[in-house]
mmCIF file of C-alpha atoms in Angstrom:
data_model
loop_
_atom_site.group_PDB
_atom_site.id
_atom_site.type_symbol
_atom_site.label_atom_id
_atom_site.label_comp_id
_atom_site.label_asym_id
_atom_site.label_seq_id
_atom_site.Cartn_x
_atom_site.Cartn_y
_atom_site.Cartn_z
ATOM 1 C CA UNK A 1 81.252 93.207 62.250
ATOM 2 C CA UNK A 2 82.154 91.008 59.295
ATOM 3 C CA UNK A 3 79.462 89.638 57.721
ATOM 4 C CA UNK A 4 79.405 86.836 54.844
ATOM 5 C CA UNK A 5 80.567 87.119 51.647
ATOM 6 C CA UNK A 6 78.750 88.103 48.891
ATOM 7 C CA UNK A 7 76.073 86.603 47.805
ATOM 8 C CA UNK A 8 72.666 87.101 46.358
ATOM 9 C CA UNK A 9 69.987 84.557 46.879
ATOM 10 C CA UNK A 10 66.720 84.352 45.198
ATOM 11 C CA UNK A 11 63.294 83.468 47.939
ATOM 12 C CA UNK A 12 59.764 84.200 47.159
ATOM 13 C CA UNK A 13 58.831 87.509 46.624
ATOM 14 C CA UNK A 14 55.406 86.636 48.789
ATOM 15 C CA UNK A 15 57.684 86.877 51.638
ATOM 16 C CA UNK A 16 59.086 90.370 51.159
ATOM 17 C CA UNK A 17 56.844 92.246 48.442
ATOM 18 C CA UNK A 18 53.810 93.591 49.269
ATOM 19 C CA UNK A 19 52.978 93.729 45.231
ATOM 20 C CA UNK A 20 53.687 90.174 45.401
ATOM 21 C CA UNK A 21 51.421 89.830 48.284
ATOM 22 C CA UNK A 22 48.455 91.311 46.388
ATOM 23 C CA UNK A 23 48.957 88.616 42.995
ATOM 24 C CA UNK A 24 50.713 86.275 44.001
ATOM 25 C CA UNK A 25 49.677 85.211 47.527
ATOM 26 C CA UNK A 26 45.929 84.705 46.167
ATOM 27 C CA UNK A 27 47.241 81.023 45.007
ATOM 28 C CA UNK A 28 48.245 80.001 48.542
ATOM 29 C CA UNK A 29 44.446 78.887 49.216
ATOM 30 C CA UNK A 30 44.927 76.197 47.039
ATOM 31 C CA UNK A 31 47.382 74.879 48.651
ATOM 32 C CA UNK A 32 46.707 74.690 52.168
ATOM 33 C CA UNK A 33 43.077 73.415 50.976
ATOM 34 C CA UNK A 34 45.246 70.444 48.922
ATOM 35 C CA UNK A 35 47.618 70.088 52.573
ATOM 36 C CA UNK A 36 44.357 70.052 54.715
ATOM 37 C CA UNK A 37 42.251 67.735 52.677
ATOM 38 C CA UNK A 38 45.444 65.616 52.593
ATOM 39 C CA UNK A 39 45.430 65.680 56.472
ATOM 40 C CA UNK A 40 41.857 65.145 56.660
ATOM 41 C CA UNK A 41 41.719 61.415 54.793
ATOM 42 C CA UNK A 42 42.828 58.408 56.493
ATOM 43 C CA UNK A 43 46.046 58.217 54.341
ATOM 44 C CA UNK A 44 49.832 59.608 55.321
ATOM 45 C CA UNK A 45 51.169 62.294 53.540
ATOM 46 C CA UNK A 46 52.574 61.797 50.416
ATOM 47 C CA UNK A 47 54.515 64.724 49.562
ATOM 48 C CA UNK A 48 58.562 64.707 49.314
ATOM 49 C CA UNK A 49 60.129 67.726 50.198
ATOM 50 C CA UNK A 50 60.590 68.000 46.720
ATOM 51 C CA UNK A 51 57.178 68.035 45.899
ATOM 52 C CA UNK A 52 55.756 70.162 48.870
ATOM 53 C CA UNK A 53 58.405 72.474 47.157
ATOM 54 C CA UNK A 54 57.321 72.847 43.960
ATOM 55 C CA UNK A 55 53.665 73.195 45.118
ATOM 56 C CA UNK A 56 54.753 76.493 47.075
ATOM 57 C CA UNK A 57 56.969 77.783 44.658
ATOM 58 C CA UNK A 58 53.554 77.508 42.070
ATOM 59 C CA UNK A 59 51.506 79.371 44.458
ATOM 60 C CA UNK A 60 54.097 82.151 44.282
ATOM 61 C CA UNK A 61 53.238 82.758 40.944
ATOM 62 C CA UNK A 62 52.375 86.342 39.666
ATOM 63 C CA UNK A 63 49.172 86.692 37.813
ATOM 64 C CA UNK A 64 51.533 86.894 34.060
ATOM 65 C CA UNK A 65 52.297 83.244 35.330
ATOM 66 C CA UNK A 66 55.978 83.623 36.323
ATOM 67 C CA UNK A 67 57.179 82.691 39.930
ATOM 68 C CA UNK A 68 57.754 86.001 41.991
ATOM 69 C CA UNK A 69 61.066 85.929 43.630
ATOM 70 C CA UNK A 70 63.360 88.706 44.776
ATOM 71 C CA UNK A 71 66.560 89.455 44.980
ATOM 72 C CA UNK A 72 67.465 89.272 48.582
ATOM 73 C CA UNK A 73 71.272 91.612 48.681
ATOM 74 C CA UNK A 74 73.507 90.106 51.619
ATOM 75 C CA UNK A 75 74.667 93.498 54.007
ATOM 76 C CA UNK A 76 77.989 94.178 52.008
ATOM 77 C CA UNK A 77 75.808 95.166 48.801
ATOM 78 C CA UNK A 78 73.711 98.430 48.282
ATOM 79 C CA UNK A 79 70.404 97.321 49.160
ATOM 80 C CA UNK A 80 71.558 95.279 51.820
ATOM 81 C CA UNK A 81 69.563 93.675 54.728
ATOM 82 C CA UNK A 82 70.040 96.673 56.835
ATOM 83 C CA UNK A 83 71.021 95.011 60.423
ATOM 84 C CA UNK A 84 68.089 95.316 62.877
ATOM 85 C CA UNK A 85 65.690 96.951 60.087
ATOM 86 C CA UNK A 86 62.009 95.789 59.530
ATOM 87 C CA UNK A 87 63.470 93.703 56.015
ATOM 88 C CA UNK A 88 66.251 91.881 58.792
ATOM 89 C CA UNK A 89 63.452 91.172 60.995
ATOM 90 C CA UNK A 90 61.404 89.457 58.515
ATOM 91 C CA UNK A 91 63.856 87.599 57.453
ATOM 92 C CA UNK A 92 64.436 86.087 60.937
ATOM 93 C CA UNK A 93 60.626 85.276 61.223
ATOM 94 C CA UNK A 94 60.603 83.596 57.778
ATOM 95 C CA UNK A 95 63.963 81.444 59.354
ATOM 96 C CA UNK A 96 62.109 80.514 62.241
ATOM 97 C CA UNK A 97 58.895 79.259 60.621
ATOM 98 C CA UNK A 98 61.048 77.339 58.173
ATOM 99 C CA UNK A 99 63.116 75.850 61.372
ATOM 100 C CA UNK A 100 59.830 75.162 63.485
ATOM 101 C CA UNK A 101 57.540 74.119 61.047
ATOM 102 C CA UNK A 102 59.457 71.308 59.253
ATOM 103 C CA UNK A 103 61.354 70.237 62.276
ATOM 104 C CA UNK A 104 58.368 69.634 64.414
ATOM 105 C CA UNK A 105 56.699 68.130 61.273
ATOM 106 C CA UNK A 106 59.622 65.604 61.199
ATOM 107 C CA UNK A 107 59.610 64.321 64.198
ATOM 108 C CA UNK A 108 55.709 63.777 64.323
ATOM 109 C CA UNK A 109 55.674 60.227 65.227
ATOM 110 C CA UNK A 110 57.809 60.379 68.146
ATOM 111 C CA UNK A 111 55.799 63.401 69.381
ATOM 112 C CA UNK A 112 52.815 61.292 68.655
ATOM 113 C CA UNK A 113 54.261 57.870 71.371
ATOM 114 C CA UNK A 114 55.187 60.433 73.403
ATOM 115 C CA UNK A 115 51.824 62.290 73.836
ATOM 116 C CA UNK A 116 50.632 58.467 74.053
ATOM 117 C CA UNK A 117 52.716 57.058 76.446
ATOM 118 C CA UNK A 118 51.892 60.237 78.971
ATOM 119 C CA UNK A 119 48.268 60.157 78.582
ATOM 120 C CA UNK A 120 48.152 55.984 78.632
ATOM 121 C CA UNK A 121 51.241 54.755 80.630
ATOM 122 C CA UNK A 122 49.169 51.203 81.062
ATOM 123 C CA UNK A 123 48.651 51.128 77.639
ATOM 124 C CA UNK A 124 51.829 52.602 76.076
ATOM 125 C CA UNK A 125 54.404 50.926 78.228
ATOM 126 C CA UNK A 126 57.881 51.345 76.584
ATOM 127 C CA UNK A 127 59.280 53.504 73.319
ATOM 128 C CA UNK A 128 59.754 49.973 71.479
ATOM 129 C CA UNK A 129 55.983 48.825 72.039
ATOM 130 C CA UNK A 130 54.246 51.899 71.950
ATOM 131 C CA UNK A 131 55.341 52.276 68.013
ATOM 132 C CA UNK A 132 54.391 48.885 67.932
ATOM 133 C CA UNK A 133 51.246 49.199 69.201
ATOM 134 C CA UNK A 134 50.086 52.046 67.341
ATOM 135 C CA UNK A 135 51.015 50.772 63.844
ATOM 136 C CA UNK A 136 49.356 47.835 65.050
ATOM 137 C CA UNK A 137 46.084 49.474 65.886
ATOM 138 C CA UNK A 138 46.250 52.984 63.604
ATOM 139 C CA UNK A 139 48.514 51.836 60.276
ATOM 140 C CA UNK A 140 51.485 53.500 59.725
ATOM 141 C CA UNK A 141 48.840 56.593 59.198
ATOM 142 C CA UNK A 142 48.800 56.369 63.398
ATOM 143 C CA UNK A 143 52.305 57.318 63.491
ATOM 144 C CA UNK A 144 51.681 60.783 61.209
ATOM 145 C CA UNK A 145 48.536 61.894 62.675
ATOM 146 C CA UNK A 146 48.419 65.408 63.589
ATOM 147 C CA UNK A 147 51.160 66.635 61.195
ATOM 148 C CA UNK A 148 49.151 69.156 59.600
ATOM 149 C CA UNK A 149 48.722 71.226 62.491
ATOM 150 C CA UNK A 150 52.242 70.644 63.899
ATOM 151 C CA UNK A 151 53.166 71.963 60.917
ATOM 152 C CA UNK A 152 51.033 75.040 60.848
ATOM 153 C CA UNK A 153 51.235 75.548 64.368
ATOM 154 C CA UNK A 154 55.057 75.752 64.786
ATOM 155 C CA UNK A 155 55.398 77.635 62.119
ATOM 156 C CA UNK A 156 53.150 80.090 63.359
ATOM 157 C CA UNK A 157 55.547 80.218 66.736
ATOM 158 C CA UNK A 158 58.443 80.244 64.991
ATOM 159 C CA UNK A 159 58.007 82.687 63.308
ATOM 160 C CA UNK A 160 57.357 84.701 65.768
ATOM 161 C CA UNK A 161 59.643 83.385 68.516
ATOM 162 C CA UNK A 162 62.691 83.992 66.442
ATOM 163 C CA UNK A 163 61.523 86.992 64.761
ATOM 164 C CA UNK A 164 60.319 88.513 68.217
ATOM 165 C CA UNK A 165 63.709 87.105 70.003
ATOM 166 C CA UNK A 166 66.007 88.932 67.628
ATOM 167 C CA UNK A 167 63.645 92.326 67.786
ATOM 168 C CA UNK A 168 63.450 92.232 71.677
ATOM 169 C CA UNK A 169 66.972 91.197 71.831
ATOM 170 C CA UNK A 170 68.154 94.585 70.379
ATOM 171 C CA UNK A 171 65.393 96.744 72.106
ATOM 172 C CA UNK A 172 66.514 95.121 75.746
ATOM 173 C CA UNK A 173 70.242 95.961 74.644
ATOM 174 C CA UNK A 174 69.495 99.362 73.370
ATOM 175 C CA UNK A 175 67.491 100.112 76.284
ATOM 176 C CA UNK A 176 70.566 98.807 78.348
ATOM 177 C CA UNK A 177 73.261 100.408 76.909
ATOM 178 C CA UNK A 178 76.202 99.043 75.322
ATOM 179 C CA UNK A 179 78.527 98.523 78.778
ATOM 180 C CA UNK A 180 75.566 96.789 80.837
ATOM 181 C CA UNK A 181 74.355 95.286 77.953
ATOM 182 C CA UNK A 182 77.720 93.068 77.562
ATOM 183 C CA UNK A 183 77.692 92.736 81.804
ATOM 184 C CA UNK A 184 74.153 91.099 81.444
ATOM 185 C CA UNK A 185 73.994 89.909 78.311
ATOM 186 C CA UNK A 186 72.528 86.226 79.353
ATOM 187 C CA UNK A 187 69.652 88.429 81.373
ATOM 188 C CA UNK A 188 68.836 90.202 77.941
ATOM 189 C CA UNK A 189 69.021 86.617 76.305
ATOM 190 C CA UNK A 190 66.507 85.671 78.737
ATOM 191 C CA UNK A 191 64.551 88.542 78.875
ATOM 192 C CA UNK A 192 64.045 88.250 75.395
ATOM 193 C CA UNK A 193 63.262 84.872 74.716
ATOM 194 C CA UNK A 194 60.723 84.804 77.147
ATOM 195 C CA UNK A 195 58.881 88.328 75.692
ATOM 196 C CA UNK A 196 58.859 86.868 72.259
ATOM 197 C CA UNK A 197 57.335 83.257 73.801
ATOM 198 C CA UNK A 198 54.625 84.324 75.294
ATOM 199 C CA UNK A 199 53.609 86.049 71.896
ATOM 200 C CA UNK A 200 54.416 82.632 70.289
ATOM 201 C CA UNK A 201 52.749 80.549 71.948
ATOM 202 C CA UNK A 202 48.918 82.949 71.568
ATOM 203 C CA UNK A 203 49.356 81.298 67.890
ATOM 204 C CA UNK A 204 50.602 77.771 68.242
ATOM 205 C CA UNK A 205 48.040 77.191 71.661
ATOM 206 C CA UNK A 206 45.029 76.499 69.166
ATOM 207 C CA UNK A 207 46.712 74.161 67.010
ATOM 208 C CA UNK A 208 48.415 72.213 69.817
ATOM 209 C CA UNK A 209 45.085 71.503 71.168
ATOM 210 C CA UNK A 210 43.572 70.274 67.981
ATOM 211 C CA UNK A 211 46.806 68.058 67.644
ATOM 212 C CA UNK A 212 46.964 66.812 71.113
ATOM 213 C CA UNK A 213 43.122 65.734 70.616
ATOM 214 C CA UNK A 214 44.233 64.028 67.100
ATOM 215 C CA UNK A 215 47.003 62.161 68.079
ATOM 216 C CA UNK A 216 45.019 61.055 71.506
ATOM 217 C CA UNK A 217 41.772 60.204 70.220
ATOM 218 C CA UNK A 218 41.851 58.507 66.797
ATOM 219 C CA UNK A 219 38.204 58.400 66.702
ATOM 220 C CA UNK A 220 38.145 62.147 67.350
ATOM 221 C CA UNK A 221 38.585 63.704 63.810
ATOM 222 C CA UNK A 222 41.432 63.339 60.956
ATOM 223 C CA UNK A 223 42.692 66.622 61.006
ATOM 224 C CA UNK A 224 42.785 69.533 61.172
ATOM 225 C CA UNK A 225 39.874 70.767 59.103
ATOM 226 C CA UNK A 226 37.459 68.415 61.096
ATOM 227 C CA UNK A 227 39.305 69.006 64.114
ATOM 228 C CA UNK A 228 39.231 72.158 65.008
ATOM 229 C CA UNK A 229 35.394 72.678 63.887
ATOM 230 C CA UNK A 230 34.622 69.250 66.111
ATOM 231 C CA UNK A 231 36.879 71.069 69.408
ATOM 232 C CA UNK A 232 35.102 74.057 69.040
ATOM 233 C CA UNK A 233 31.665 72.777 69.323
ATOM 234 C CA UNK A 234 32.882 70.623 72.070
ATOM 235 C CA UNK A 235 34.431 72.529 74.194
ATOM 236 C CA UNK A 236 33.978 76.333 73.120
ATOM 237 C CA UNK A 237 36.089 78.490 71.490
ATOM 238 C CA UNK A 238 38.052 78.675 74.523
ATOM 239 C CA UNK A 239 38.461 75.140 74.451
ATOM 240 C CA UNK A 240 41.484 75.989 72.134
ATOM 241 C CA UNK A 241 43.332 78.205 74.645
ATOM 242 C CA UNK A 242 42.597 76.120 77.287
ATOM 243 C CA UNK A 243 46.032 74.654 77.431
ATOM 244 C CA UNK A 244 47.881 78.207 77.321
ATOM 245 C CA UNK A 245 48.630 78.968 80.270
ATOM 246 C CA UNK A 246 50.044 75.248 80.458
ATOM 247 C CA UNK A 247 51.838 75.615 76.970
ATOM 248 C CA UNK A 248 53.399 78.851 79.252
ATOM 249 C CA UNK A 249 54.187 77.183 81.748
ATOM 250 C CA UNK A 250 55.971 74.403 79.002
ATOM 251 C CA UNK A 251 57.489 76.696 76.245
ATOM 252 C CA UNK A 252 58.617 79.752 78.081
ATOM 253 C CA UNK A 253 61.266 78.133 80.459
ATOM 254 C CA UNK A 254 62.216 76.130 77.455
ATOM 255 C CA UNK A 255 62.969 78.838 75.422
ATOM 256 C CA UNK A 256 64.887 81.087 77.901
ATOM 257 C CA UNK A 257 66.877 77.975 78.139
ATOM 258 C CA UNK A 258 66.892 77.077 74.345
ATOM 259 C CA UNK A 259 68.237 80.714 73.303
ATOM 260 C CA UNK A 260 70.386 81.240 76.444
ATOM 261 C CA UNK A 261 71.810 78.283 76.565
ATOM 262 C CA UNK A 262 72.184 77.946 72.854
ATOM 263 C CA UNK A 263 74.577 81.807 73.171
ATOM 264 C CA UNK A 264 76.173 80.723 75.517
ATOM 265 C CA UNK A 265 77.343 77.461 73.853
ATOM 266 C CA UNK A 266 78.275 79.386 70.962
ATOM 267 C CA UNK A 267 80.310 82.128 72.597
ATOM 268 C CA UNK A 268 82.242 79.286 74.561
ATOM 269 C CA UNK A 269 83.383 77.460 71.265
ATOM 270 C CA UNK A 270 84.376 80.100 69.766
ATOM 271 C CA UNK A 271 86.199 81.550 73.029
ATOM 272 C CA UNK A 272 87.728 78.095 73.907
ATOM 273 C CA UNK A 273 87.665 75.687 70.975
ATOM 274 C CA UNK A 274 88.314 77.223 68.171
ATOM 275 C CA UNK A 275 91.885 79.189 67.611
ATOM 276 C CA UNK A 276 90.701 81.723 65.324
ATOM 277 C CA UNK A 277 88.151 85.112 65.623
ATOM 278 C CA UNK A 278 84.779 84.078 64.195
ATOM 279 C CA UNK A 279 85.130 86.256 60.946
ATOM 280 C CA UNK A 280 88.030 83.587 60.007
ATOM 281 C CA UNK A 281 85.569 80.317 60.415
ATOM 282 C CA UNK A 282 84.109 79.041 57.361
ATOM 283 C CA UNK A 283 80.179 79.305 57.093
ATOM 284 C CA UNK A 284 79.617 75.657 56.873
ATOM 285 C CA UNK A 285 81.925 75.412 60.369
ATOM 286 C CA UNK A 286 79.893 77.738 61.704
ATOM 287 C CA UNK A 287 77.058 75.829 61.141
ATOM 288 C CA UNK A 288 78.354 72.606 62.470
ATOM 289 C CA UNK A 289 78.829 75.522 65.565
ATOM 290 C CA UNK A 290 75.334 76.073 65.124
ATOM 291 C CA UNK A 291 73.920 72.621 65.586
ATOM 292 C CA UNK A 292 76.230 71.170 68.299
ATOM 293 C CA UNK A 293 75.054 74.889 70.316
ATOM 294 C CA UNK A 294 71.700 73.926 69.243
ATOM 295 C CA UNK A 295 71.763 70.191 70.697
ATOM 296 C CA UNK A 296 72.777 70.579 74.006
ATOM 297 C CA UNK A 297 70.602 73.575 74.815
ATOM 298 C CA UNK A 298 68.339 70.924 73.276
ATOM 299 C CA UNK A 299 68.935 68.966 75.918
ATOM 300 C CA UNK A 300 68.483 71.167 79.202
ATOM 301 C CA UNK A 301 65.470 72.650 77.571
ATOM 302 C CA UNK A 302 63.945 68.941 77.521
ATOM 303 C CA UNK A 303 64.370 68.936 81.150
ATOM 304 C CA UNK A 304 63.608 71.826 82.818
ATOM 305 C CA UNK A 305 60.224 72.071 80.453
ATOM 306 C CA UNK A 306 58.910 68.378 80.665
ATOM 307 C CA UNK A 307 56.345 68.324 83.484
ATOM 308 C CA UNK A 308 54.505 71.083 81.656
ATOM 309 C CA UNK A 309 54.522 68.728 78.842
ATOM 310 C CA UNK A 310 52.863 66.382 80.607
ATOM 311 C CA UNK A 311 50.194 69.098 81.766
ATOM 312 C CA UNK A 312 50.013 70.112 78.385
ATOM 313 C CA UNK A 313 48.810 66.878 77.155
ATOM 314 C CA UNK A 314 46.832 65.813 80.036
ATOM 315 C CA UNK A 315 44.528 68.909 79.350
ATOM 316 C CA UNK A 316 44.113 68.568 75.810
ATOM 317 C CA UNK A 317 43.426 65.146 76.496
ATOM 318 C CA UNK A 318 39.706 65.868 77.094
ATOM 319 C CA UNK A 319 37.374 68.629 78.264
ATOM 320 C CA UNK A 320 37.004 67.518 82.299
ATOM 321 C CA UNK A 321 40.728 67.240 82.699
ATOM 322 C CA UNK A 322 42.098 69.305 85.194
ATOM 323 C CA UNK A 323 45.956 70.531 86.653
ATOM 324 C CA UNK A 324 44.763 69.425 90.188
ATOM 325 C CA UNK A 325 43.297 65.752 88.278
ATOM 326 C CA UNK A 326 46.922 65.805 87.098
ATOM 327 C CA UNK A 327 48.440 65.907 88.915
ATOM 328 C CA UNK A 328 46.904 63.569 91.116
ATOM 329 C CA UNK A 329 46.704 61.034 88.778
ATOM 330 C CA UNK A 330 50.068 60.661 87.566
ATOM 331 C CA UNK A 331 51.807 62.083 90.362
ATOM 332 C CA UNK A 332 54.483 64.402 91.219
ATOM 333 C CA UNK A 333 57.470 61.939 89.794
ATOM 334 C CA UNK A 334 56.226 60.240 87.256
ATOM 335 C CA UNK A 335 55.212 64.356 85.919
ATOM 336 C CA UNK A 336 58.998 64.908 85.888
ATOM 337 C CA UNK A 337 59.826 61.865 84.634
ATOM 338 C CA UNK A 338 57.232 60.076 82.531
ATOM 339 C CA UNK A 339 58.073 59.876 78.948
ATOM 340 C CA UNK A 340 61.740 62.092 79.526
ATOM 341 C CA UNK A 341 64.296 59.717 77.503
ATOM 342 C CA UNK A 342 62.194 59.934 74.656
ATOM 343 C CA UNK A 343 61.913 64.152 74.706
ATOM 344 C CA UNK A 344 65.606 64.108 75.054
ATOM 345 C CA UNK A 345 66.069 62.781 72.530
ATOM 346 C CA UNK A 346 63.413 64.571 70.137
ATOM 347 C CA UNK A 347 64.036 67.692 71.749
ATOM 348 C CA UNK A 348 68.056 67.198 71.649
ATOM 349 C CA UNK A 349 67.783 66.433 67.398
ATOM 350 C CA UNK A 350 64.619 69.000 67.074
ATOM 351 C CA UNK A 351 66.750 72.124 69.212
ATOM 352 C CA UNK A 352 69.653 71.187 67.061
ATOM 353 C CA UNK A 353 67.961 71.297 63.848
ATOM 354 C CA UNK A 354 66.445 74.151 64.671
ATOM 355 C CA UNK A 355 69.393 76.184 65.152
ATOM 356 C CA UNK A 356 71.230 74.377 62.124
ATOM 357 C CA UNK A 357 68.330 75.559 59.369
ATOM 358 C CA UNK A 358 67.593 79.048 60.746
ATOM 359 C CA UNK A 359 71.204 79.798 60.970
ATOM 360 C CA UNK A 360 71.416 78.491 57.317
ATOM 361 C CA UNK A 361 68.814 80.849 56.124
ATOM 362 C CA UNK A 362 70.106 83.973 57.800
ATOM 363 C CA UNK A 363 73.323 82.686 55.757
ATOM 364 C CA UNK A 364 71.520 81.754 52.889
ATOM 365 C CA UNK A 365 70.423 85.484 52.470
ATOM 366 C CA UNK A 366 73.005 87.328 53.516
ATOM 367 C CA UNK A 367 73.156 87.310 56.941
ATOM 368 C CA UNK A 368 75.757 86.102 59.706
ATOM 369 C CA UNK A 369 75.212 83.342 62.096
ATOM 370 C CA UNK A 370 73.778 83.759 65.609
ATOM 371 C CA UNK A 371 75.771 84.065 68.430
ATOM 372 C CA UNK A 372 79.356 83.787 69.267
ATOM 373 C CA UNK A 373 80.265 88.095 68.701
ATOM 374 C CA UNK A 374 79.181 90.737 71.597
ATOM 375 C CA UNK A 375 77.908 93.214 69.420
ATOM 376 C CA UNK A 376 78.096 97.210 70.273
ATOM 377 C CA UNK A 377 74.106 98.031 70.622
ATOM 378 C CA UNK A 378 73.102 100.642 68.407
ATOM 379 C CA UNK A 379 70.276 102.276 67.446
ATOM 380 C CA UNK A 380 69.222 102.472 63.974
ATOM 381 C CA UNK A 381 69.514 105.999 62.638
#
């Protein structure tokens, strides 16, 4: 395999150090307590990227006051990312938080019309008039509600989606060998994705229902830190895993599609439309690879998973809701179809993103870009 060139990026040590862990991690409080009291007033967030930025890289500080960082070797140094070690793994997981977290975050108020528009078709009639509407009744604070715990859900199942894709990826090939493992590669794909989304989902279900009941009910709580405490006492602690078997029924076919669909895209360009081996492409072509792979798996992923999505935010929309009530209520078409232009399109930009910033990271350290290369399985010595 030929991996990147040489380079040697700089990420917090929090992330890789366990030293780190024990002086520098203590800070982190402060900041999820400043992120969740933001969330809980009635204001929208006012952080920049640059700003949310600096706030983490201060909570990385050691106790002598300097940030912790390390220095993350790419594969072709000594000290390398050892391919398919505990350090790559990591890495992965810390890609797919990044990719999930702020891309979910982003596209908050579309996901919060959406979750609208299927729980209150009468009320939310169109795309165009259901921002309208809720600016008109919320404030522009309507349109951001819930970001806090889209942002610390999916990056809870991101990280372990991707970290758990890549891990079960090579366990399913090892455990294939290397001759059946290239003969059913898209069945190890979608073996894999589905192992590492059902672990996923354990940790986003809890937030998604907090969010859900946010974005639904504005008189409900703020946030998350009223939120959750406010479901709870509601409806149980099980009243936060009461959509999981839904969010199952949502995520997993979504991401067998997402990551199948996704290598599959990327093996085709590279076998089809592009004359040279991969090795030869530039990394930011191979990124622009990355995002147009990313976008249409974006796309059939929106599909085949939206009448879960509709479950999904039927039940969370309050404790008596049923599947059966569902079901019933909205009917079998209007569960297919019922708010579907508008999750193409999120889904379509979000899937796209996705693959675009993790595949950056695993650059941005070191690492070389996902798909498009039928690797040998092999196991690590």
């Amino acid at each position: 395999m030929i991996f990147a060139e040489k380079r040697t990026p700089t990420v917090p040590a929090f992330l890789y150090s366990i030293e780190a862990r024990r002086t520098g991690i203590s800070a982190l409080p402060s900041l999820f307590q400043t992120l969740t009291t933001e969330a809980s007033s009635n204001v929208a967030p006012a952080y920049t990227s640059s700003s949310l930025f600096k706030q983490v890289a201060s909570a990385a500080k050691t106790s002598t006051g300097v940030a912790s960082s390390v220095m993350v070797p790419s594969p072709s140094e000594p000290g390398k990312i050892v391919m398919f070690s505990g350090e790559y793994y990591r890495a992965c997981a810390v890609g797919g938080m990044m990719c999930c977290g702020l891309t979910h975050m982003g596209v908050t108020p579309i996901d919060v019309v959406k979750c609208n528009m299927q729980i209150a078709p009468e009320k939310y009639k169109s795309i165009s008039s259901g921002f309208s509407l809720l600016v008109k009744e919320q404030g522009a604070v309507g349109l951001v509600r819930g970001w806090v715990p889209t942002l610390m859900g999916y990056s809870v199942q991101g990280a372990c989606k991707y970290g758990f894709y890549e891990y079960f990826k090579k366990t399913y090939s090892d455990m294939a060998g290397a001759e059946d493992a290239k003969r059913f590669k898209t069945l190890i794909y979608l073996g894999a994705s589905a192992s590492a989304e059902v672990i996923a989902d354990v940790g986003l279900c809890p937030f998604e229902a907090v969010k859900v009941r946010v974005q639904t009910n504005p008189g409900f709580a703020k946030g998350i830190m009223d939120g959750m405490p406010k479901l709870i006492a509601s409806d149980g602690v099980g009243g936060l895993f009461k959509g999981l078997v839904p969010l199952w029924c949502r995520q997993i076919p979504y991401t067998m599609m997402k990551f199948a669909t996704f290598e599959s895209t990327v093996e085709a360009i590279y076998k089809y439309a592009v004359p040279v081996p991969k090795s030869e492409v530039s990394s930011g072509t191979q990124l622009g690879i990355s995002f147009t792979a990313g976008y249409i798996a974006g796309v059939a992923c929106a599909v085949i998973s939206h009448p879960a999505d509709n479950l999904v935010s039927f039940l969370n929309k309050s404790k008596e809701a049923t599947v059966s009530g569902a079901v019933k209520q909205m009917g079998v078409k209007a569960l297919f179809t019922r708010g579907l232009p508008l999750r193409i399109i999120m889904i379509g930009t979000l899937t796209g993103a996705q693959w675009g910033i993790y595949d950056s990271f695993k650059v941005f350290v070191g690492l070389p870009t996902t798909g498009g290369v039928v690797e040998e399985p092999r196991k690590l010595a």
